[in-house]
Structure formats: structure tokens, C-alpha cells
mmCIF file of C-alpha atoms and ligand atoms in Angstrom:
data_model
loop_
_atom_site.group_PDB
_atom_site.id
_atom_site.type_symbol
_atom_site.label_atom_id
_atom_site.label_comp_id
_atom_site.label_asym_id
_atom_site.label_seq_id
_atom_site.Cartn_x
_atom_site.Cartn_y
_atom_site.Cartn_z
ATOM 1 C CA MET A 1 7.025 -15.082 -23.112
ATOM 2 C CA ASN A 2 6.730 -18.558 -24.300
ATOM 3 C CA ALA A 3 8.108 -20.071 -21.061
ATOM 4 C CA LEU A 4 4.792 -18.526 -19.339
ATOM 5 C CA HIS A 5 2.471 -20.832 -21.345
ATOM 6 C CA ASN A 6 4.108 -23.465 -19.430
ATOM 7 C CA ILE A 7 3.076 -22.517 -16.050
ATOM 8 C CA ASN A 8 -0.295 -22.867 -14.546
ATOM 9 C CA THR A 9 -2.526 -19.995 -14.377
ATOM 10 C CA PRO A 10 -3.429 -17.736 -12.749
ATOM 11 C CA PHE A 11 -0.384 -16.479 -11.164
ATOM 12 C CA TYR A 12 1.565 -13.183 -10.210
ATOM 13 C CA LEU A 13 4.538 -12.325 -12.169
ATOM 14 C CA TYR A 14 7.169 -9.999 -10.207
ATOM 15 C CA ASP A 15 9.498 -7.993 -12.137
ATOM 16 C CA LEU A 16 12.526 -7.644 -9.633
ATOM 17 C CA ASP A 17 14.468 -5.557 -12.036
ATOM 18 C CA LEU A 18 11.951 -2.741 -12.198
ATOM 19 C CA PHE A 19 11.393 -3.260 -8.418
ATOM 20 C CA ASP A 20 15.067 -2.719 -7.654
ATOM 21 C CA ARG A 21 14.983 0.420 -9.950
ATOM 22 C CA THR A 22 11.749 1.757 -7.799
ATOM 23 C CA LEU A 23 13.480 1.162 -4.731
ATOM 24 C CA ASP A 24 16.588 2.991 -5.902
ATOM 25 C CA ALA A 25 14.261 5.943 -6.838
ATOM 26 C CA VAL A 26 12.566 6.261 -3.550
ATOM 27 C CA THR A 27 15.426 5.843 -1.199
ATOM 28 C CA ASN A 28 17.603 8.401 -3.318
ATOM 29 C CA GLU A 29 14.770 10.850 -3.339
ATOM 30 C CA ALA A 30 13.857 10.685 0.177
ATOM 31 C CA ASN A 31 17.471 10.758 1.330
ATOM 32 C CA LYS A 32 17.730 14.135 -0.267
ATOM 33 C CA TYR A 33 15.602 15.573 2.383
ATOM 34 C CA GLY A 34 16.602 13.011 5.164
ATOM 35 C CA TYR A 35 13.032 11.556 5.125
ATOM 36 C CA ILE A 36 12.373 8.105 6.565
ATOM 37 C CA VAL A 37 10.040 5.680 4.585
ATOM 38 C CA HIS A 38 8.244 2.976 6.154
ATOM 39 C CA TYR A 39 7.093 0.600 3.765
ATOM 40 C CA ALA A 40 3.205 -0.424 4.160
ATOM 41 C CA LEU A 41 3.356 -4.039 4.567
ATOM 42 C CA LYS A 42 -0.288 -4.136 3.656
ATOM 43 C CA ALA A 43 0.235 -3.517 0.044
ATOM 44 C CA ASN A 44 2.315 -6.517 -0.518
ATOM 45 C CA ASN A 45 3.844 -8.942 1.925
ATOM 46 C CA GLN A 46 5.787 -11.416 -0.358
ATOM 47 C CA LYS A 47 8.993 -12.312 1.197
ATOM 48 C CA PRO A 48 11.321 -11.428 -1.818
ATOM 49 C CA LEU A 49 9.780 -7.948 -1.924
ATOM 50 C CA VAL A 50 9.630 -7.230 1.679
ATOM 51 C CA GLU A 51 13.499 -8.594 2.319
ATOM 52 C CA ARG A 52 14.574 -6.568 -0.398
ATOM 53 C CA ILE A 53 12.917 -3.152 1.086
ATOM 54 C CA ILE A 54 14.296 -3.831 4.499
ATOM 55 C CA SER A 55 17.770 -4.587 3.102
ATOM 56 C CA ARG A 56 17.691 -1.030 1.668
ATOM 57 C CA GLY A 57 16.916 0.586 5.169
ATOM 58 C CA LEU A 58 13.432 1.262 4.573
ATOM 59 C CA GLY A 59 11.222 0.683 7.883
ATOM 60 C CA ALA A 60 7.767 -1.147 8.026
ATOM 61 C CA ASP A 61 4.293 0.231 8.581
ATOM 62 C CA CYS A 62 2.082 -2.159 9.971
ATOM 63 C CA VAL A 63 -1.793 -2.512 10.699
ATOM 64 C CA SER A 64 -1.791 -5.659 12.647
ATOM 65 C CA GLY A 65 0.088 -7.636 15.134
ATOM 66 C CA ASP A 66 0.770 -10.341 12.536
ATOM 67 C CA GLU A 67 2.111 -7.658 10.197
ATOM 68 C CA VAL A 68 4.619 -6.202 13.149
ATOM 69 C CA ALA A 69 5.865 -9.854 13.673
ATOM 70 C CA ALA A 70 6.277 -10.322 9.866
ATOM 71 C CA ALA A 71 8.385 -7.334 9.600
ATOM 72 C CA LEU A 72 10.670 -8.275 12.741
ATOM 73 C CA GLN A 73 10.971 -11.710 11.126
ATOM 74 C CA HIS A 74 12.087 -10.204 7.817
ATOM 75 C CA GLY A 75 14.966 -8.392 9.590
ATOM 76 C CA CYS A 76 13.235 -4.926 10.451
ATOM 77 C CA SER A 77 14.671 -3.226 13.127
ATOM 78 C CA PRO A 78 12.188 -2.645 16.024
ATOM 79 C CA ASP A 79 13.011 1.078 16.018
ATOM 80 C CA MET A 80 11.910 1.306 12.235
ATOM 81 C CA VAL A 81 8.310 -0.158 12.812
ATOM 82 C CA VAL A 82 5.261 1.936 13.019
ATOM 83 C CA PHE A 83 1.902 0.485 14.120
ATOM 84 C CA ALA A 84 -1.324 1.898 12.910
ATOM 85 C CA GLY A 85 -5.088 0.849 12.969
ATOM 86 C CA VAL A 86 -8.186 2.098 14.668
ATOM 87 C CA GLY A 87 -8.981 -1.535 16.313
ATOM 88 C CA LYS A 88 -5.595 -2.724 18.042
ATOM 89 C CA THR A 89 -6.328 -5.564 20.394
ATOM 90 C CA ASP A 90 -4.643 -6.050 23.690
ATOM 91 C CA SER A 91 -2.451 -8.670 22.534
ATOM 92 C CA GLU A 92 -1.355 -6.536 19.351
ATOM 93 C CA ILE A 93 -0.362 -3.709 21.770
ATOM 94 C CA MET A 94 1.561 -5.977 23.939
ATOM 95 C CA LEU A 95 3.484 -7.217 21.049
ATOM 96 C CA ALA A 96 4.330 -3.977 20.100
ATOM 97 C CA LEU A 97 5.449 -2.786 23.456
ATOM 98 C CA ASP A 98 7.247 -5.863 24.358
ATOM 99 C CA ASN A 99 9.304 -5.372 20.832
ATOM 100 C CA GLU A 100 9.732 -1.702 21.900
ATOM 101 C CA ILE A 101 8.874 -0.700 18.256
ATOM 102 C CA TYR A 102 9.490 2.935 17.137
ATOM 103 C CA CYS A 103 5.884 3.990 17.476
ATOM 104 C CA LEU A 104 2.271 3.432 17.798
ATOM 105 C CA ASN A 105 0.093 5.489 15.949
ATOM 106 C CA CYS A 106 -3.005 5.992 18.009
ATOM 107 C CA GLU A 107 -6.317 6.855 16.689
ATOM 108 C CA SER A 108 -8.436 7.791 19.746
ATOM 109 C CA VAL A 109 -8.472 9.071 23.391
ATOM 110 C CA GLU A 110 -9.999 5.647 24.176
ATOM 111 C CA GLU A 111 -7.151 3.847 22.710
ATOM 112 C CA LEU A 112 -4.580 5.881 24.531
ATOM 113 C CA ALA A 113 -6.011 5.014 27.568
ATOM 114 C CA VAL A 114 -5.775 1.142 27.077
ATOM 115 C CA ILE A 115 -2.031 1.605 25.934
ATOM 116 C CA SER A 116 -1.324 3.572 29.146
ATOM 117 C CA GLU A 117 -2.942 1.035 31.076
ATOM 118 C CA LEU A 118 -1.173 -2.131 29.336
ATOM 119 C CA ALA A 119 2.200 -0.085 29.411
ATOM 120 C CA GLU A 120 1.948 0.289 33.176
ATOM 121 C CA LYS A 121 1.220 -3.481 33.742
ATOM 122 C CA ALA A 122 4.169 -4.473 31.559
ATOM 123 C CA GLY A 123 6.354 -1.807 33.499
ATOM 124 C CA ASN A 124 6.974 -0.086 30.147
ATOM 125 C CA VAL A 125 6.604 2.908 28.561
ATOM 126 C CA ALA A 126 4.891 3.210 25.286
ATOM 127 C CA HIS A 127 6.011 5.419 22.280
ATOM 128 C CA VAL A 128 3.014 6.865 20.768
ATOM 129 C CA ALA A 129 2.055 9.592 17.993
ATOM 130 C CA LEU A 130 -1.503 10.665 17.505
ATOM 131 C CA ARG A 131 -2.942 10.083 14.375
ATOM 132 C CA VAL A 132 -4.750 13.392 13.330
ATOM 133 C CA ASN A 133 -7.796 13.410 11.116
ATOM 134 C CA PRO A 134 -7.044 16.683 9.097
ATOM 135 C CA ASP A 135 -10.572 16.780 7.027
ATOM 136 C CA VAL A 136 -8.510 17.011 3.582
ATOM 137 C CA ASP A 137 -10.291 15.559 0.648
ATOM 138 C CA ALA A 138 -7.632 13.335 -0.910
ATOM 139 C CA GLU A 139 -9.861 13.474 -4.346
ATOM 140 C CA THR A 140 -9.591 9.737 -4.810
ATOM 141 C CA HIS A 141 -12.037 6.831 -4.556
ATOM 142 C CA ARG A 142 -14.336 7.142 -1.462
ATOM 143 C CA ASN A 143 -13.257 3.611 -0.200
ATOM 144 C CA ILE A 144 -9.974 4.662 0.079
ATOM 145 C CA THR A 145 -10.456 8.115 1.337
ATOM 146 C CA THR A 146 -9.347 8.378 5.227
ATOM 147 C CA GLY A 147 -8.971 12.051 6.140
ATOM 148 C CA ARG A 148 -12.213 13.351 6.029
ATOM 149 C CA ASP A 149 -14.454 13.860 9.149
ATOM 150 C CA GLU A 150 -16.962 11.109 8.324
ATOM 151 C CA ASN A 151 -13.977 8.660 7.983
ATOM 152 C CA LYS A 152 -13.404 6.433 11.101
ATOM 153 C CA PHE A 153 -9.767 7.042 11.104
ATOM 154 C CA GLY A 154 -7.658 9.451 13.316
ATOM 155 C CA ILE A 155 -8.413 11.756 16.119
ATOM 156 C CA HIS A 156 -10.702 14.791 15.080
ATOM 157 C CA LEU A 157 -9.423 18.109 15.776
ATOM 158 C CA MET A 158 -11.841 18.725 18.594
ATOM 159 C CA HIS A 159 -10.615 15.842 20.550
ATOM 160 C CA LEU A 160 -6.668 16.470 19.813
ATOM 161 C CA GLN A 161 -6.209 18.819 22.850
ATOM 162 C CA GLU A 162 -7.706 15.933 25.316
ATOM 163 C CA ALA A 163 -5.474 13.633 23.413
ATOM 164 C CA LEU A 164 -2.341 15.749 23.908
ATOM 165 C CA ASP A 165 -3.092 16.239 27.655
ATOM 166 C CA PHE A 166 -3.639 12.574 28.185
ATOM 167 C CA CYS A 167 -0.335 12.087 26.764
ATOM 168 C CA ARG A 168 1.220 14.564 29.013
ATOM 169 C CA ASN A 169 -0.291 13.299 32.236
ATOM 170 C CA SER A 170 0.494 9.650 31.662
ATOM 171 C CA GLU A 171 3.968 8.443 32.723
ATOM 172 C CA TYR A 172 3.599 5.376 30.650
ATOM 173 C CA LEU A 173 3.254 7.159 27.557
ATOM 174 C CA ASN A 174 6.103 8.956 25.456
ATOM 175 C CA PHE A 175 4.533 11.258 23.161
ATOM 176 C CA MET A 176 6.482 11.342 19.858
ATOM 177 C CA GLY A 177 4.492 13.559 17.446
ATOM 178 C CA LEU A 178 1.685 13.445 15.035
ATOM 179 C CA HIS A 179 0.602 11.157 12.271
ATOM 180 C CA PHE A 180 -1.445 11.815 9.158
ATOM 181 C CA HIS A 181 -2.876 9.582 6.294
ATOM 182 C CA ILE A 182 -5.531 10.970 4.178
ATOM 183 C CA GLY A 183 -5.978 8.350 1.671
ATOM 184 C CA SER A 184 -4.569 6.380 -1.265
ATOM 185 C CA GLN A 185 -3.911 6.445 -5.085
ATOM 186 C CA ILE A 186 -3.682 10.163 -4.836
ATOM 187 C CA ILE A 187 -2.485 11.255 -8.425
ATOM 188 C CA SER A 188 -2.823 15.057 -7.796
ATOM 189 C CA SER A 189 -0.258 17.267 -5.926
ATOM 190 C CA LYS A 190 -3.184 19.480 -4.345
ATOM 191 C CA PRO A 191 -4.340 17.154 -1.502
ATOM 192 C CA PHE A 192 -0.808 16.632 -0.368
ATOM 193 C CA ALA A 193 -0.190 20.599 -0.604
ATOM 194 C CA LEU A 194 -3.408 20.918 1.325
ATOM 195 C CA LEU A 195 -2.140 18.532 4.102
ATOM 196 C CA CYS A 196 1.094 20.465 4.540
ATOM 197 C CA GLU A 197 -1.057 23.559 5.095
ATOM 198 C CA ARG A 198 -3.273 21.779 7.571
ATOM 199 C CA VAL A 199 0.090 20.087 9.379
ATOM 200 C CA ASN A 200 1.729 23.715 9.541
ATOM 201 C CA HIS A 201 -1.202 25.129 11.099
ATOM 202 C CA ILE A 202 -2.135 22.348 13.691
ATOM 203 C CA TRP A 203 1.658 22.135 14.725
ATOM 204 C CA ASN A 204 1.331 25.637 15.546
ATOM 205 C CA GLU A 205 -2.017 26.131 17.036
ATOM 206 C CA PHE A 206 -1.628 23.138 19.493
ATOM 207 C CA ARG A 207 2.071 24.010 20.240
ATOM 208 C CA ILE A 208 3.066 20.305 19.304
ATOM 209 C CA GLU A 209 6.487 20.857 20.287
ATOM 210 C CA GLU A 210 5.714 22.074 24.000
ATOM 211 C CA TYR A 211 4.495 18.365 24.286
ATOM 212 C CA GLY A 212 8.153 17.081 23.302
ATOM 213 C CA ALA A 213 7.381 16.096 19.897
ATOM 214 C CA THR A 214 10.232 14.831 17.536
ATOM 215 C CA MET A 215 8.666 13.414 14.724
ATOM 216 C CA LEU A 216 5.924 14.195 12.127
ATOM 217 C CA ASN A 217 4.567 10.960 9.863
ATOM 218 C CA LEU A 218 2.777 12.086 6.699
ATOM 219 C CA GLY A 219 1.565 8.441 5.912
ATOM 220 C CA GLY A 220 1.387 7.320 2.325
ATOM 221 C CA GLY A 221 -0.859 7.635 -0.526
ATOM 222 C CA LEU A 222 1.142 8.474 -3.434
ATOM 223 C CA GLY A 223 -0.596 6.813 -6.571
ATOM 224 C CA ILE A 224 0.551 5.119 -9.543
ATOM 225 C CA ASP A 225 -0.317 5.250 -13.409
ATOM 226 C CA TYR A 226 -2.702 2.407 -13.888
ATOM 227 C CA ASN A 227 -3.563 3.921 -17.410
ATOM 228 C CA ASN A 228 -0.168 3.564 -18.665
ATOM 229 C CA PRO A 229 2.092 1.540 -16.421
ATOM 230 C CA GLU A 230 4.714 0.568 -19.115
ATOM 231 C CA GLU A 231 5.473 4.446 -20.075
ATOM 232 C CA ASN A 232 5.378 5.327 -16.256
ATOM 233 C CA PRO A 233 6.531 2.372 -14.359
ATOM 234 C CA ILE A 234 7.997 4.390 -11.580
ATOM 235 C CA PRO A 235 6.455 7.142 -9.770
ATOM 236 C CA ASP A 236 7.840 10.665 -9.729
ATOM 237 C CA PHE A 237 9.258 10.325 -5.993
ATOM 238 C CA ASN A 238 11.375 13.593 -6.801
ATOM 239 C CA LEU A 239 8.033 15.670 -7.394
ATOM 240 C CA PHE A 240 6.308 13.815 -4.208
ATOM 241 C CA PHE A 241 8.953 14.412 -1.518
ATOM 242 C CA ASN A 242 9.967 18.100 -3.106
ATOM 243 C CA LEU A 243 6.346 19.095 -2.645
ATOM 244 C CA PHE A 244 6.548 18.153 1.273
ATOM 245 C CA ALA A 245 9.975 19.649 1.614
ATOM 246 C CA THR A 246 8.664 23.024 -0.079
ATOM 247 C CA ASN A 247 5.510 23.118 1.771
ATOM 248 C CA LEU A 248 6.017 21.984 5.313
ATOM 249 C CA ASN A 249 7.102 24.519 7.863
ATOM 250 C CA LEU A 250 8.650 22.670 10.821
ATOM 251 C CA PRO A 251 11.790 23.138 12.749
ATOM 252 C CA LYS A 252 14.648 21.125 11.299
ATOM 253 C CA HIS A 253 15.091 18.727 14.227
ATOM 254 C CA ILE A 254 11.760 17.108 13.591
ATOM 255 C CA SER A 255 12.240 13.925 11.775
ATOM 256 C CA VAL A 256 9.834 13.264 8.782
ATOM 257 C CA HIS A 257 8.099 10.061 8.092
ATOM 258 C CA PHE A 258 6.380 8.458 5.433
ATOM 259 C CA GLU A 259 4.398 5.332 4.905
ATOM 260 C CA LEU A 260 4.432 4.559 1.077
ATOM 261 C CA GLY A 261 2.848 1.023 -0.177
ATOM 262 C CA ARG A 262 1.537 1.214 -3.565
ATOM 263 C CA SER A 263 3.942 3.477 -5.059
ATOM 264 C CA ILE A 264 6.767 1.110 -4.073
ATOM 265 C CA VAL A 265 5.300 -2.216 -5.212
ATOM 266 C CA GLY A 266 2.450 -1.280 -7.333
ATOM 267 C CA GLN A 267 3.983 -1.700 -10.854
ATOM 268 C CA ALA A 268 6.297 -4.489 -10.150
ATOM 269 C CA ALA A 269 3.662 -7.134 -10.852
ATOM 270 C CA LYS A 270 1.265 -8.350 -13.523
ATOM 271 C CA LEU A 271 -1.347 -11.060 -13.101
ATOM 272 C CA ILE A 272 -1.092 -13.530 -15.743
ATOM 273 C CA THR A 273 -4.432 -15.303 -16.440
ATOM 274 C CA LYS A 274 -5.633 -17.631 -19.320
ATOM 275 C CA VAL A 275 -8.723 -17.284 -21.343
ATOM 276 C CA LEU A 276 -11.145 -20.248 -20.581
ATOM 277 C CA PHE A 277 -14.007 -19.142 -22.943
ATOM 278 C CA VAL A 278 -14.820 -16.427 -25.261
ATOM 279 C CA LYS A 279 -18.700 -16.159 -24.699
ATOM 280 C CA LYS A 280 -21.084 -14.490 -27.196
ATOM 281 C CA GLY A 281 -23.661 -12.363 -25.312
ATOM 282 C CA ILE A 282 -26.509 -10.656 -26.756
ATOM 283 C CA ASN A 283 -24.703 -7.195 -27.345
ATOM 284 C CA LYS A 284 -21.528 -8.139 -25.806
ATOM 285 C CA GLN A 285 -18.606 -10.600 -26.123
ATOM 286 C CA PHE A 286 -17.379 -12.138 -22.688
ATOM 287 C CA VAL A 287 -13.575 -13.057 -22.334
ATOM 288 C CA ILE A 288 -13.933 -15.486 -19.461
ATOM 289 C CA THR A 289 -10.533 -15.549 -17.674
ATOM 290 C CA ASP A 290 -9.317 -17.968 -14.999
ATOM 291 C CA ALA A 291 -8.116 -15.197 -12.665
ATOM 292 C CA GLY A 292 -11.286 -13.324 -10.925
ATOM 293 C CA MET A 293 -11.928 -11.015 -8.006
ATOM 294 C CA THR A 294 -10.391 -13.657 -5.925
ATOM 295 C CA GLU A 295 -6.884 -12.782 -7.326
ATOM 296 C CA LEU A 296 -7.753 -9.083 -8.088
ATOM 297 C CA LEU A 297 -10.419 -7.532 -5.897
ATOM 298 C CA ARG A 298 -9.755 -3.852 -6.548
ATOM 299 C CA PRO A 299 -12.060 -3.827 -9.712
ATOM 300 C CA ALA A 300 -14.819 -5.189 -7.810
ATOM 301 C CA LEU A 301 -14.375 -3.089 -4.517
ATOM 302 C CA TYR A 302 -13.309 0.190 -6.202
ATOM 303 C CA GLN A 303 -14.162 0.214 -9.784
ATOM 304 C CA ALA A 304 -10.533 0.254 -10.269
ATOM 305 C CA VAL A 305 -9.321 -0.032 -13.991
ATOM 306 C CA HIS A 306 -6.287 -2.059 -14.645
ATOM 307 C CA LYS A 307 -4.569 -2.085 -18.262
ATOM 308 C CA ILE A 308 -5.011 -5.499 -19.998
ATOM 309 C CA SER A 309 -2.951 -6.817 -22.822
ATOM 310 C CA ASN A 310 -3.219 -10.170 -24.806
ATOM 311 C CA LEU A 311 0.326 -11.843 -24.658
ATOM 312 C CA SER A 312 -0.437 -14.451 -27.212
ATOM 313 C CA SER A 313 -2.400 -12.622 -30.016
ATOM 314 C CA GLN A 314 -2.030 -9.229 -32.109
ATOM 315 C CA GLY A 315 -3.784 -7.418 -34.768
ATOM 316 C CA VAL A 316 -7.339 -6.832 -35.578
ATOM 317 C CA THR A 317 -9.165 -5.839 -32.532
ATOM 318 C CA GLY A 318 -12.572 -6.844 -31.009
ATOM 319 C CA LYS A 319 -14.396 -5.306 -28.138
ATOM 320 C CA TYR A 320 -14.962 -7.344 -25.021
ATOM 321 C CA ASP A 321 -15.903 -7.674 -21.548
ATOM 322 C CA VAL A 322 -13.337 -9.344 -19.618
ATOM 323 C CA VAL A 323 -14.761 -11.101 -16.779
ATOM 324 C CA GLY A 324 -13.537 -13.710 -13.811
ATOM 325 C CA PRO A 325 -15.083 -16.931 -12.971
ATOM 326 C CA ALA A 326 -16.533 -16.197 -9.476
ATOM 327 C CA CYS A 327 -20.232 -16.298 -8.728
ATOM 328 C CA GLU A 328 -20.592 -12.539 -8.076
ATOM 329 C CA SER A 329 -21.854 -10.132 -11.072
ATOM 330 C CA SER A 330 -19.036 -7.645 -9.633
ATOM 331 C CA ASP A 331 -16.355 -10.048 -10.880
ATOM 332 C CA VAL A 332 -15.443 -7.878 -13.880
ATOM 333 C CA PHE A 333 -11.999 -6.624 -14.771
ATOM 334 C CA ALA A 334 -13.010 -4.661 -17.775
ATOM 335 C CA THR A 335 -16.031 -3.558 -19.991
ATOM 336 C CA GLU A 336 -16.094 -2.921 -23.716
ATOM 337 C CA LEU A 337 -12.111 -3.052 -23.911
ATOM 338 C CA LEU A 338 -10.355 -3.083 -27.191
ATOM 339 C CA LEU A 339 -8.342 -6.203 -27.259
ATOM 340 C CA PRO A 340 -6.641 -8.115 -30.227
ATOM 341 C CA GLU A 341 -9.042 -10.883 -31.287
ATOM 342 C CA THR A 342 -9.007 -13.239 -28.315
ATOM 343 C CA LYS A 343 -9.624 -16.827 -28.163
ATOM 344 C CA ARG A 344 -9.591 -19.677 -25.576
ATOM 345 C CA GLY A 345 -6.202 -20.257 -24.259
ATOM 346 C CA ASP A 346 -4.605 -16.886 -25.079
ATOM 347 C CA LEU A 347 -2.695 -15.547 -22.008
ATOM 348 C CA LEU A 348 -3.643 -12.032 -20.663
ATOM 349 C CA ALA A 349 -1.549 -9.911 -18.446
ATOM 350 C CA ILE A 350 -3.372 -7.530 -15.975
ATOM 351 C CA HIS A 351 -1.014 -4.866 -15.227
ATOM 352 C CA SER A 352 -0.172 -2.952 -12.061
ATOM 353 C CA CYS A 353 -0.792 -5.823 -9.775
ATOM 354 C CA GLY A 354 1.916 -5.412 -7.225
ATOM 355 C CA ALA A 355 -0.166 -3.553 -4.677
ATOM 356 C CA TYR A 356 -3.300 -4.812 -3.060
ATOM 357 C CA ALA A 357 -3.718 -7.767 -5.477
ATOM 358 C CA GLN A 358 -1.836 -10.805 -4.091
ATOM 359 C CA SER A 359 -2.214 -9.136 -0.218
ATOM 360 C CA MET A 360 -5.933 -8.876 -0.721
ATOM 361 C CA SER A 361 -6.559 -12.202 -2.547
ATOM 362 C CA LEU A 362 -9.373 -14.389 -1.329
ATOM 363 C CA HIS A 363 -10.333 -18.242 -1.003
ATOM 364 C CA TYR A 364 -13.920 -17.284 -2.048
ATOM 365 C CA ASN A 365 -15.586 -20.217 -3.744
ATOM 366 C CA LEU A 366 -12.970 -22.413 -2.204
ATOM 367 C CA ARG A 367 -10.319 -21.320 -4.917
ATOM 368 C CA GLU A 368 -6.839 -22.172 -4.073
ATOM 369 C CA LYS A 369 -4.486 -18.921 -3.517
ATOM 370 C CA ALA A 370 -2.631 -18.383 -7.094
ATOM 371 C CA PRO A 371 1.059 -18.305 -6.380
ATOM 372 C CA ALA A 372 3.904 -15.867 -7.294
ATOM 373 C CA TYR A 373 6.848 -15.847 -9.873
ATOM 374 C CA TYR A 374 9.793 -13.542 -9.952
ATOM 375 C CA ILE A 375 11.768 -12.324 -12.896
ATOM 376 C CA HIS A 376 15.135 -11.126 -11.802
ATOM 377 C CA ASN A 377 17.956 -10.670 -14.721
ATOM 378 C CA GLY A 378 16.044 -12.500 -17.408
ATOM 379 C CA ILE A 379 15.386 -15.294 -15.092
ATOM 380 C CA LEU A 380 12.236 -17.103 -13.675
ATOM 381 C CA TYR A 381 12.013 -18.083 -10.074
ATOM 382 C CA SER A 382 9.407 -19.495 -7.912
ATOM 383 C CA GLU A 383 7.400 -18.203 -5.132
ATOM 384 C CA ASP A 384 8.690 -20.015 -2.003
ATOM 385 C CA SER A 385 12.231 -20.674 -2.860
ATOM 386 C CA PRO A 386 13.430 -17.807 -5.050
ATOM 387 C CA LEU A 387 16.864 -19.275 -5.221
ATOM 388 C CA GLU A 388 15.525 -22.273 -6.801
ATOM 389 C CA LEU A 389 16.210 -21.831 -10.743
ATOM 390 C CA LEU A 390 13.100 -22.627 -12.752
ATOM 391 C CA GLN A 391 14.012 -21.645 -16.292
ATOM 392 C CA PRO A 392 15.968 -19.117 -18.126
ATOM 393 C CA ILE A 393 13.575 -17.015 -20.086
ATOM 394 C CA ILE A 394 13.672 -13.899 -22.382
ATOM 395 C CA VAL A 395 11.793 -11.102 -20.895
HETATM 396 N N1 LIG B 401 -0.444 4.526 6.022
HETATM 397 C C1 LIG B 401 -1.981 4.046 6.450
HETATM 398 C C2 LIG B 401 -2.238 4.344 7.592
HETATM 399 C C3 LIG B 401 -2.642 3.455 5.516
HETATM 400 O O1 LIG B 401 -3.726 3.051 6.005
HETATM 401 C C4 LIG B 401 -2.291 3.095 4.148
HETATM 402 C C5 LIG B 401 -3.119 2.415 3.387
HETATM 403 C C6 LIG B 401 -0.772 3.408 3.960
HETATM 404 C C7 LIG B 401 -0.250 4.014 4.896
HETATM 405 C C8 LIG B 401 -0.257 3.075 2.591
HETATM 406 O O2 LIG B 401 -1.067 3.800 1.554
HETATM 407 P P1 LIG B 401 -0.407 3.652 -0.047
HETATM 408 O O3 LIG B 401 0.728 4.428 0.007
HETATM 409 O O4 LIG B 401 -0.465 2.271 -0.248
HETATM 410 O O5 LIG B 401 -1.472 4.320 -0.849
HETATM 411 N N2 LIG B 401 -6.736 -1.520 -0.964
HETATM 412 C C9 LIG B 401 -6.652 -0.129 -1.472
HETATM 413 C C10 LIG B 401 -5.977 0.434 -0.775
HETATM 414 C C11 LIG B 401 -6.143 0.661 0.746
HETATM 415 C C12 LIG B 401 -5.394 1.480 1.362
HETATM 416 C C13 LIG B 401 -5.200 1.195 2.896
HETATM 417 N N3 LIG B 401 -4.271 2.100 3.749
HETATM 418 C C14 LIG B 401 -6.490 -0.476 -2.845
HETATM 419 O O6 LIG B 401 -6.386 -1.390 -3.347
HETATM 420 O O7 LIG B 401 -6.631 0.911 -3.705
#
């Protein structure tokens, strides 16, 4: 780890070896059932990761026109791209139509009308799936729950018939099937089992196949172990896909799709940060780091807890609040955390920063974005030119 001391902090450090093993696991397990996985680009769009993902034959799940463009640029075949989002602009829809992507996941009858109109103007037929809000509790943080009645996402069952009829009546829409996504960082099987139950029911109740459905997309949401990232570096994809294979009750010819983000990239990176000060409070000691909510927003936004290790020090422990430098009281990574005695200049590693860390980083306080480094086969590479060898290090 000595070589890390020579790099300006903060930075994201990606472990491409672990990442490759994670990709092996997800593709092997999905292939067992013929499931198709679209990687949710929003979790992390770093080029070396996305290129590896695409080269393994995974598709892309996008939520903006720029993500669609990025997926295509990274070599993803248009027929492996899906595009979701409650607020697609006309030009984003046009981009999807022009590139003939696999499917637009539509979130309202209002959106269907616009897509149909734009497809007509373009002399095109839009492939659409209906994103249904199944009112299933994902048992996760409320800010990353998407499948309840009160959430803005998806078409409520009350409006599903209208949406199906709209698709049937428009010659510019090709109805592909249904899409669901109930939330993120789901660590219990229960919400997924419940989702299967709801899907089976909705599929029969609304006679989805009579509308020409060929696919079902179950979204993402599989969680990772933030508490024990080293013991559980790769999520249990076997358990996950098997649960759907066991609980879904659909005809064989329906292709089944997933949109996994966090579970694929989440454990692949650590955020490396330097201790600027250890400051005495009244009843506390603050470890003030040079990374903050600008590099990792999750604790401030979702009260997320990431494991933190001191890479420079071992031995006697002290109790610290680990905080960032931003002018926000919510810029706190951990409270009353037990760490080895920590001093100015120590390097800390904040674990599980592969998903929704670098992709959600901010310029707030005019801070420059932190760079990424990659370790592959014990060699450290820099961000934009991963082929440029920096220095061999021991990992
Ligand atoms: N599909 C759709 C329609 C989504 O909205 C999402 C995530 C995914 C797939 C991928 O979900 P995953 O497999 O990564 O759970 N920033 C938050 C997470 C927001 C998730 C947004 N949607 C966090 O840091 O926890």
C-alpha cells in the first residue's frame, strides 16, 4: 500500500481483479437461466468498467439520453439498450428512436402519447415496455424505494389497462412487455419473492400476452454487504436469479431481463482519503478527511454506512467521528467509529465505493472531481489512460 501514499488524495481505487470475478459470477449465474442483464450505467460510468461489462455481452440500462449515447459509444449494441425514466425529453426519445434501441421503458400514458407522436413524425415504430408500479415494499431506505403507490415511478395498476389499450391502438408503438423496479440495496429475498407474486398475478389478470408481449424486465436492486465488504465481496447472484427462476410463472418464450447496477460494481472500489486533522471536540474526536460528501454523497443522502479502515496505523483503538471538509453538517461518514489511533497524514480507505460514489460526485464548494485509479494484476493504472503504467505495487 506504500505506493498509494505517493498519489494525491482523495481518489477512487478500483480493483479490476475483483471486478472481473464479479462479472464472471453474474454472467455465469444469469446464463444458467437464459436471463439477460442490462448494467445500470447510473451506478458507475467509468470507461474501463463499462467497456469490460459490454465486452462480456451485458446490455445497458440508461436513464438519460447521454447514458444511451455513452452505452453506444462504449460498444453496446443498440438491441441491448433499455431506456427508463419518468421525464424523458423529446430529444432523448428521438435519440432512442434513431438508434433503434431495444426498448423504452415508459412510465405513464402521457409519455406513451408523446413517444407515439414522435415515432410517427420520424416514420418509425417505437419499442416500448410499460413500467408498472407494483406497490411492493422493497424494505430499504425510503429515498431508494421506487415501487410503492406514493412513488413517482411507473404506471399504477389503475392506469395499466389504459396504457395497454393505447399501445394496441397506436401503429407507431410496438408493445414489448412489462418492466418493474422496486428499489435499490435490497438485502432480503422477501421483496423479490413478493415482486414475482405480483408479476405472475398482473401478467394473468391483464392477459399481457394477448398484447404481443415477448419480454419481462424485473429491474435491479440486489444489495451488497456494506458492513463486511471483505468477507462478502461478491453478491450471491446464484440465490438471486434462482429466486426468480423458482417463483416466476411465465411461458418459456418470454425473455427475462434484469437491470443490475450496485451488485455488479459496488464492491469494486474504495475511496482513499487523507486525514487532514484530528480535532478535539467537547465529547468527541473528529477525524477530518480530505474527501467529503462531494466524493461520497451516500451517507449524507441516505444515512448510508460504509466500512472505513485506517491504512497507515494499527493497534490501540480510539473512537472518532469521521467527517469531510464540506460546509455542510451532514458531511459525516461515520459517528463514534472505532479506529486504530489516527493521526494527521494517515490514509483511510472507505469501502464499497464502486456504485453511486464517483457517478454521484459533485463540484460543490468548487471542489475538483477526484480521479480514479485501477489495480489490475498488482499493477496500478491511471484514470483516463488505463494502458499507461504508473508503477507496480504490491496489493
Ligand atoms: N433500474 C432502474 C429503473 C433504476 O432506477 C435503478 C436504480 C436500477 C435499475 C439499478 O438499481 P441497482 O441494481 O443499482 O440497485 N443512489 C442510490 C441508488 C439509486 C438507485 C436508482 N435507481 C444509492 O446510492 O443508494
